[in-house]
Coordinates of C-alpha atoms in Angstrom, one line a residue:
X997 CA 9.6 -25.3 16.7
X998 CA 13.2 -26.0 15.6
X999 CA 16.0 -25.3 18.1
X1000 CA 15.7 -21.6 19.2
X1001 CA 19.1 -19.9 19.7
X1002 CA 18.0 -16.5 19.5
X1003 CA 15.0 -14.3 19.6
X1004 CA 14.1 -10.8 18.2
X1005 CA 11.3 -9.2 19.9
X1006 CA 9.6 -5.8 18.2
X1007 CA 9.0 -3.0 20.6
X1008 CA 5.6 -0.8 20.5
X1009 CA 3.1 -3.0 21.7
X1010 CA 5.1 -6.2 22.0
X1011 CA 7.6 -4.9 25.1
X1012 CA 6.1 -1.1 26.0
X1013 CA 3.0 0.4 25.1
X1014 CA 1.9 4.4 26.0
X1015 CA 0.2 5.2 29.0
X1016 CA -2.4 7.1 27.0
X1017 CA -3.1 5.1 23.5
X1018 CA -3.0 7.5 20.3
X1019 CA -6.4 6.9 19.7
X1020 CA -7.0 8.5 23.1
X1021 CA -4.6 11.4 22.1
X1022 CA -6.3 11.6 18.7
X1023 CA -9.7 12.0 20.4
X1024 CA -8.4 14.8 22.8
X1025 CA -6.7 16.3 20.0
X1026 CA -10.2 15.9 17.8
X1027 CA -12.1 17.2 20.3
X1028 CA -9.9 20.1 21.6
X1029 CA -10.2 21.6 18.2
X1030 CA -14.3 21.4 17.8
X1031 CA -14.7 17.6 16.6
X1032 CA -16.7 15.6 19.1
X1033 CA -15.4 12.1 19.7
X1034 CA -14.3 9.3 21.3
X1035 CA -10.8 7.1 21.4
X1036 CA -13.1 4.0 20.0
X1037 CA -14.6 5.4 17.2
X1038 CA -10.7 7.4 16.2
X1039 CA -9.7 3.0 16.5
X1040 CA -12.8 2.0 14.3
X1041 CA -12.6 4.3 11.9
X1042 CA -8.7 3.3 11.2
X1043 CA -9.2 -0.1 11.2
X1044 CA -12.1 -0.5 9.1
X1045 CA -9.7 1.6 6.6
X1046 CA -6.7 -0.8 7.3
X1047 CA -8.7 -4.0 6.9
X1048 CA -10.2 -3.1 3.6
X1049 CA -6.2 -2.4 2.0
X1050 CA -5.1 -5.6 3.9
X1051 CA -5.2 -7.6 0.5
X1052 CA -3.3 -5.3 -1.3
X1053 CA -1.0 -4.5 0.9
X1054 CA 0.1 -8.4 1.1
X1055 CA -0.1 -8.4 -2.9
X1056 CA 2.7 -5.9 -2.8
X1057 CA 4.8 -7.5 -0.2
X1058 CA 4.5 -10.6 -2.2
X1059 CA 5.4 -9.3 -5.1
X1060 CA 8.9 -8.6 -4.1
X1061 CA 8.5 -4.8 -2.8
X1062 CA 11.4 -3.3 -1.1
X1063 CA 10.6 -1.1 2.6
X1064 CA 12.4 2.0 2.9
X1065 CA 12.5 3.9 6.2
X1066 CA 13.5 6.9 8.2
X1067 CA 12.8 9.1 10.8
X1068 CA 10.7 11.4 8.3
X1069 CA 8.8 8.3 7.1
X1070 CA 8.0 7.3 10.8
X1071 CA 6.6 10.2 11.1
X1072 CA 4.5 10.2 7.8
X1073 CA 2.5 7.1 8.8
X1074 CA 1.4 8.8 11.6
X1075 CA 0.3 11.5 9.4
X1076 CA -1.5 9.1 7.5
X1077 CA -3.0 8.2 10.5
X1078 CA -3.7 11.6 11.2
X1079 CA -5.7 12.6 8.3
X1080 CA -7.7 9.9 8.1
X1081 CA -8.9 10.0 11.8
X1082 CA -9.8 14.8 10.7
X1083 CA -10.9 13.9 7.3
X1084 CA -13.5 11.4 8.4
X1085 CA -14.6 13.8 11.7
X1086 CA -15.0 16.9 8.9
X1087 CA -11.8 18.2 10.5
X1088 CA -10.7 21.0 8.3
X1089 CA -8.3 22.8 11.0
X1090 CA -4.5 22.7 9.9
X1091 CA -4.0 19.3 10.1
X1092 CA -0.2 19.5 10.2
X1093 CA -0.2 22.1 13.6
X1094 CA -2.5 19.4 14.9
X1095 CA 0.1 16.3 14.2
X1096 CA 2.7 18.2 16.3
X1097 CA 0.7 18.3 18.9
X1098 CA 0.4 14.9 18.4
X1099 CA 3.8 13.5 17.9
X1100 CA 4.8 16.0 21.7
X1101 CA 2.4 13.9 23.3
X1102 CA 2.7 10.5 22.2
X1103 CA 6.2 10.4 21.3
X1104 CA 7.2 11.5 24.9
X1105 CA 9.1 8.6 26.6
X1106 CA 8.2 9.3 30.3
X1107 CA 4.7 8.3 28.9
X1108 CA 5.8 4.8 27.6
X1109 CA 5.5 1.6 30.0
X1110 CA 7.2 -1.7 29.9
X1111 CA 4.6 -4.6 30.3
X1112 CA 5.1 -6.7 33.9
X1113 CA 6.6 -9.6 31.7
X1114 CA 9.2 -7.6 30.1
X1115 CA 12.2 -7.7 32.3
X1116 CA 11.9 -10.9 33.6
X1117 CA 10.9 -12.8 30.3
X1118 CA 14.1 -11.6 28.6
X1119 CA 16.1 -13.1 31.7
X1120 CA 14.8 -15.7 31.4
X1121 CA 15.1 -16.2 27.7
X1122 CA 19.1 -15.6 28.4
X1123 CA 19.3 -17.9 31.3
X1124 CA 18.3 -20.0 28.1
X1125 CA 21.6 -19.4 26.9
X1126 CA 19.1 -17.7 24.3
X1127 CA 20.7 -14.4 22.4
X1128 CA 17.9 -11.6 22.6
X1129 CA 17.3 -8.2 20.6
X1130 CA 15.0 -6.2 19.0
X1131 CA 13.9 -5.4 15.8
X1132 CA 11.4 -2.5 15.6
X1133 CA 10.0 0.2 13.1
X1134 CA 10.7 2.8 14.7
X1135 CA 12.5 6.4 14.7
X1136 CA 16.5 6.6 15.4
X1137 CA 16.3 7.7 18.7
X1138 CA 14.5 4.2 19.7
X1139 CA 17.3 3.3 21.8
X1140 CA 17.0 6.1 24.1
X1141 CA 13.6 4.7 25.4
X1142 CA 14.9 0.9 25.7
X1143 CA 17.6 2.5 27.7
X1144 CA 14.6 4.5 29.8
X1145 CA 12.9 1.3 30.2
X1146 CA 15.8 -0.7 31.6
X1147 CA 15.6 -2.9 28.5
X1148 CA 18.6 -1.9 26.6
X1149 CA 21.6 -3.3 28.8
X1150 CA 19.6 -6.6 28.8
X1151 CA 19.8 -6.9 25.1
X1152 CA 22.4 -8.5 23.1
X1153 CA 21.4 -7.0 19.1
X1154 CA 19.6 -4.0 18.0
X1155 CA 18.1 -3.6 14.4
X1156 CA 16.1 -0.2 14.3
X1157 CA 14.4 0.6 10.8
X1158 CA 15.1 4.4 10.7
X1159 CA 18.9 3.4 11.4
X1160 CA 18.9 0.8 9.2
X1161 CA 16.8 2.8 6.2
X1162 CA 14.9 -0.1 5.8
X1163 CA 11.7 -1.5 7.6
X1164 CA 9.8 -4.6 8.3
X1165 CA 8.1 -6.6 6.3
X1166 CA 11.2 -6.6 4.0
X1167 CA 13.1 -9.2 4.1
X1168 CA 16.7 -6.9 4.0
X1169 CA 16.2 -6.2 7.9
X1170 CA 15.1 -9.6 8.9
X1171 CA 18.9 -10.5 7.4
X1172 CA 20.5 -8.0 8.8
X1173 CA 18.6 -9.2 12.1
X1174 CA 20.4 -12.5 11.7
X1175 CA 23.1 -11.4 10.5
X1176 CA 23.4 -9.2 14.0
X1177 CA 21.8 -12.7 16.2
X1178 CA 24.9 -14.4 14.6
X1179 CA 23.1 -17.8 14.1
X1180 CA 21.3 -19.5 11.0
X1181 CA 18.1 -18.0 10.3
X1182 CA 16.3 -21.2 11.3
X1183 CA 17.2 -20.7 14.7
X1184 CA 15.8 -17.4 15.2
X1185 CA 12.7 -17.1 16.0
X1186 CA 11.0 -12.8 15.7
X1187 CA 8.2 -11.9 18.4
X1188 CA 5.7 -8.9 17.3
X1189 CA 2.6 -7.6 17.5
X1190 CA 1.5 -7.2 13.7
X1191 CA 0.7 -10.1 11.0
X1192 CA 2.2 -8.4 7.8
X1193 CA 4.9 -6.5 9.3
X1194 CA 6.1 -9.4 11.6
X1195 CA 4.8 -12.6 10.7
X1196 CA 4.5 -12.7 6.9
X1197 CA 7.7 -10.5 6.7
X1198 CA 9.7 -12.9 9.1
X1199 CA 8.4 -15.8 7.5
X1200 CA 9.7 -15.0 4.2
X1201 CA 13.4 -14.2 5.5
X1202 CA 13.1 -17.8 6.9
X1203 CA 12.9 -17.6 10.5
X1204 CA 10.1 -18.7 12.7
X1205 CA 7.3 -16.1 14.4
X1206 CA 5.3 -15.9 16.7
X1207 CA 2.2 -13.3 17.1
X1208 CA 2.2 -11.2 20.4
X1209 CA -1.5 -9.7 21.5
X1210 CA -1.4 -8.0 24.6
X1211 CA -5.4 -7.0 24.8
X1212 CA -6.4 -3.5 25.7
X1213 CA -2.7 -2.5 25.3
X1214 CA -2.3 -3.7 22.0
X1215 CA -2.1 -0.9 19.0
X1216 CA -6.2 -1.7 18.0
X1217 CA -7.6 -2.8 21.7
X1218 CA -10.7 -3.3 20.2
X1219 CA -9.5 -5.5 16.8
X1220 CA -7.3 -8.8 17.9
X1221 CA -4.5 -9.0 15.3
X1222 CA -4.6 -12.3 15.0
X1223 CA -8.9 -12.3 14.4
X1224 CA -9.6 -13.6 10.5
X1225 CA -5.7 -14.1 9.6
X1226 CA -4.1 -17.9 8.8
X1227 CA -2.0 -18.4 11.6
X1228 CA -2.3 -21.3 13.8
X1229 CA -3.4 -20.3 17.9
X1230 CA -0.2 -22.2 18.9
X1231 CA 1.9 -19.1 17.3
X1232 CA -0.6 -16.8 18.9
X1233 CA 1.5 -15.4 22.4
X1234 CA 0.2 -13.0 25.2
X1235 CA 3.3 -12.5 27.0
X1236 CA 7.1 -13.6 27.3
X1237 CA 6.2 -16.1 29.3
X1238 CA 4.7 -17.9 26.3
X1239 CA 7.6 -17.5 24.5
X1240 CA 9.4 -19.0 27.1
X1241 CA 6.9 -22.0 27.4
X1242 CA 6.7 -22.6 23.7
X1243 CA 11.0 -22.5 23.5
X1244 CA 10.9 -25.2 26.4
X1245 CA 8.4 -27.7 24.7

């Protein structure tokens, strides 16, 4: 890797994770209103779906396609989400009374948990004399749980996609990420825990990535990330503390 003088590091599933995953609150939900099932088959049935628009999705991205965000579109993936977990279970409850309930539960930030790494591997990264942020999709009130996990004094930038009205994979907030690191692109290097969103979409802003899969707390548990893509197993991380090996080689 080239000299690394700062590192951005995505948040759901990469630093924190919920204590109960939202396949597990789509399966209570699913099965509090009459639909027997389980938090596995809620994971398989959204993967399966995710996998098979993988190509296209990259054949936008490629093709120059800009990202808009906001707190209303964060919320509409999980909608998305949503109706594909009640329309597959024959669901036919109203789905939107049912995504409230969802978003009370899994957006509830005494539910989310830093991973064991966390506070130490960004120390460490700064003992470095490395700068450290984040860059996450996520709604505007992001910084309110990095400040509830103990993360937020420790962090030097912070690009949030709902703030910044534009999301990853485009290339507009990986700039602005730079821009906010205040060193050349190829000496940032951006840490997340999805290959289109983070890996293709920092790699074509210019700066280096790395692939974080933290096993049953990842987003799909079940479905490693970084299973069938192109990316070499040396990008491949399971904790800060790779990232902190890989800066030190």
């Amino acid at each position: 890797m080239a000299e690394i003088r700062a590192v951005s590091l995505d948040v759901g599933w990469t630093l924190a994770y919920p204590t109960k995953s939202m396949w597990e609150i789509f399966a209570d939900l699913c099965n509090e209103a009459g639909a027997v099932t389980t938090a596995e088959k809620c994971e398989g049935l959204v993967r399966a779906l995710w996998r098979m628009g993988e190509k296209n999705a990259e054949d936008h991205f490629r093709s120059g396609a800009q990202y808009e965000d906001s707190d209303d579109s964060f919320r509409g993936q999980f909608n998305q989400l949503g109706m594909i977990v009640f329309s597959q279970l024959g669901l036919d409850t109203d789905h939107s009374e049912i995504m409230e309930q969802f978003y009370e539960r899994f957006w509830n930030l005494a539910d989310w948990r830093i991973f064991p790494d966390v506070l130490a591997g960004i120390r460490g990264l700064r003992d470095q004399g490395v700068r450290v942020g984040v860059l996450s999709n996520a709604p505007s009130d992001m910084k309110q749980l990095l400040e509830h996990l103990g993360i937020l004094p420790l962090l030097d930038f912070c690009v949030i996609s709902a703030v910044e009205r534009t999301k990853k994979p485009d290339r507009r907030i990986f700039e602005t990420t730079v821009a906010r690191a205040g060193v050349p692109a190829e000496n940032v290097v951006h840490v997340g825990d999805m290959y289109l969103e983070d890996i293709l979409g920092g790699g074509a802003a210019g700066i280096q990535t790395l692939l974080m899969e933290r096993g049953r707390n990842a987003l799909f548990p079940s479905f490693p990330e970084s299973e069938g893509r192109p990316i070499d197993s040396s990008r491949v991380v399971k904790d800060l503390g790779g990232v902190l090996a890989l800066l030190r080689q």
